[in-house]
CSV table of C-alpha atoms in Angstrom, one decimal:
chain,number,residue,atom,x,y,z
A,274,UNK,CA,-20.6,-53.4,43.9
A,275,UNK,CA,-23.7,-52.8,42.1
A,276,UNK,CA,-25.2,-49.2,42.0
A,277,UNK,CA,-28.5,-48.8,43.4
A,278,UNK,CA,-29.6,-47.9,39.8
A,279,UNK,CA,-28.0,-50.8,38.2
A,280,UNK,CA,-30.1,-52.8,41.1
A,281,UNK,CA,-33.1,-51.2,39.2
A,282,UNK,CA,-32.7,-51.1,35.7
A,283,UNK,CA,-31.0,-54.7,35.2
A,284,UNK,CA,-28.6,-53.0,33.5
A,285,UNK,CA,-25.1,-54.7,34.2
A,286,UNK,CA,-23.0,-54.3,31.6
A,287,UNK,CA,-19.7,-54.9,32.7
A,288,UNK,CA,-16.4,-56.0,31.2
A,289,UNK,CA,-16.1,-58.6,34.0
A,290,UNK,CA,-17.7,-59.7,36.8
A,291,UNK,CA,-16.2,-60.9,40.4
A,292,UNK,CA,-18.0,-63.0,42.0
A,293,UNK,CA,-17.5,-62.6,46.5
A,294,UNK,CA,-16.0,-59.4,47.7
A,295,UNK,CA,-13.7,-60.6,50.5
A,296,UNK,CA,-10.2,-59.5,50.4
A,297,UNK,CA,-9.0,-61.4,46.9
A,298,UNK,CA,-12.4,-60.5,45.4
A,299,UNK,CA,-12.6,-56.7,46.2
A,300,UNK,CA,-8.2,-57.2,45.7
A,301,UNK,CA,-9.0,-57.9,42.4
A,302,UNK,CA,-11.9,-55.7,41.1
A,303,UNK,CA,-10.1,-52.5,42.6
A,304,UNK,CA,-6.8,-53.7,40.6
A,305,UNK,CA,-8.8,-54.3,37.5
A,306,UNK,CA,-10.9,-51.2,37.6
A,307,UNK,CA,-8.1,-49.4,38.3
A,308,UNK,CA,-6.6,-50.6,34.9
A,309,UNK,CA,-9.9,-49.4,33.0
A,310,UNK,CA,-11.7,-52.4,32.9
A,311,UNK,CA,-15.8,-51.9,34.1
A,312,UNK,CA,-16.0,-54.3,37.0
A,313,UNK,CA,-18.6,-55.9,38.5
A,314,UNK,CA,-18.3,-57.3,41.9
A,315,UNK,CA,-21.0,-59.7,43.4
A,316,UNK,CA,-21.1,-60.1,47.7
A,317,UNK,CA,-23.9,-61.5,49.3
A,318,UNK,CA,-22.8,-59.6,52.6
A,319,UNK,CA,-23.0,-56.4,54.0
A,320,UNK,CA,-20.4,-54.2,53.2
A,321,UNK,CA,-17.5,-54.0,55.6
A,322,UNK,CA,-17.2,-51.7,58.1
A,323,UNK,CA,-13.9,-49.6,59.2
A,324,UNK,CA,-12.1,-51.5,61.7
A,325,UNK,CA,-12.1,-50.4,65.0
A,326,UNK,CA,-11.0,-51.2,69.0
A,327,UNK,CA,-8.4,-53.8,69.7
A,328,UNK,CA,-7.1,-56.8,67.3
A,329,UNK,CA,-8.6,-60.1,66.9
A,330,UNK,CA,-6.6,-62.8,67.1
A,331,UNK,CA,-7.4,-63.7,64.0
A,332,UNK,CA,-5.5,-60.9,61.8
A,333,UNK,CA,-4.3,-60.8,57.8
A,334,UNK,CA,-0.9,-60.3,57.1
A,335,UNK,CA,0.7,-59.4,53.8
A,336,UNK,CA,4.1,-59.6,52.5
A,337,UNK,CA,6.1,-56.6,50.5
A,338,UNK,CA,4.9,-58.2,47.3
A,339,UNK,CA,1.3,-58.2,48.5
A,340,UNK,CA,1.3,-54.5,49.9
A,341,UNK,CA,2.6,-52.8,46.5
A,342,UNK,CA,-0.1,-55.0,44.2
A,343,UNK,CA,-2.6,-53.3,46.8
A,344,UNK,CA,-1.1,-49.8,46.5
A,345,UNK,CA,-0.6,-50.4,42.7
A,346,UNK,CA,-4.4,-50.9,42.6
A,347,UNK,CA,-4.7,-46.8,43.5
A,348,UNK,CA,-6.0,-48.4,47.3
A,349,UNK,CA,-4.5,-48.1,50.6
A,350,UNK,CA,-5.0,-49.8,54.1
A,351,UNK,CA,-5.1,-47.4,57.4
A,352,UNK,CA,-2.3,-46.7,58.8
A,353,UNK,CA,-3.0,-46.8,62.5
A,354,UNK,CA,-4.2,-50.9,61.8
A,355,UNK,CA,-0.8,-51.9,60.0
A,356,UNK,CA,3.1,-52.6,61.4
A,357,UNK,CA,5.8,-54.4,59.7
A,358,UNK,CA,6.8,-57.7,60.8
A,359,UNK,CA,9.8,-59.3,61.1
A,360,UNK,CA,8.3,-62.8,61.6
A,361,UNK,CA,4.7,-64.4,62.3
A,362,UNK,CA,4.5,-67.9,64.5
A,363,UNK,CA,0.8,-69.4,64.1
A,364,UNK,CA,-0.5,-72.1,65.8
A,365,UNK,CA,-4.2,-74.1,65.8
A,366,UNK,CA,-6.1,-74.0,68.9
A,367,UNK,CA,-5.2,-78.0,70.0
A,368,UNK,CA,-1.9,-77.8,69.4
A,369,UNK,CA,-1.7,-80.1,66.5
A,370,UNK,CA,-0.5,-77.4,63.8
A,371,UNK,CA,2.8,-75.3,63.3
A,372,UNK,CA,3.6,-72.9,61.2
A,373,UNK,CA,6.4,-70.0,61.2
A,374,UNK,CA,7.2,-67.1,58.7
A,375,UNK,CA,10.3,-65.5,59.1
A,376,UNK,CA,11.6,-62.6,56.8
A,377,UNK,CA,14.6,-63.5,57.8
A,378,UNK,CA,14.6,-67.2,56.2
A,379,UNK,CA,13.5,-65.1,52.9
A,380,UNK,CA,15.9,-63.2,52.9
């Protein structure tokens, strides 16, 4: 994100700019300013908070693929919020929708 003295200059020169800073944006900026390129990332929102109490239902999931472009990308993700998993069954609130990921099937 913008410093608070690039807010007040205008000064913004960057090599690129990203614009929304959910988890592909700020994926991307931290992989790309980790490569040397001046980033510039754009998020109407307030900046996210540490998680904390019990899951949501609603969770992200990444594969092996995923995880190392994140650690490649000098980041991590907390280690009391992650477990491997073996497979992932999802389903839509009426029913009507089915989807499962199995590593196995991958394998």
């Amino acid at each position: 994100m913008m410093q608070q003295s690039e807010q007040r200059s205008g000064q913004n020169d960057h090599d690129v700019i990203i614009v929304g800073g959910g988890m592909v944006g700020a994926a991307l900026a931290a992989r790309l300013g980790h490569t040397g390129f001046s980033v510039g990332l754009v998020e109407q929102d307030d900046a996210p908070t540490p998680p904390s109490g019990d899951y949501d239902l609603r969770i992200s999931s990444l594969n092996a693929r995923s995880l190392a472009f994140v650690k490649a990308s000098g980041t991590s993700l907390p280690e009391e919020r992650s477990c491997p998993f073996r497979h992932i069954d999802v389903s839509n609130q009426d029913g009507t929708g089915h989807s499962l990921f199995s590593a196995k099937i991958a394998a």
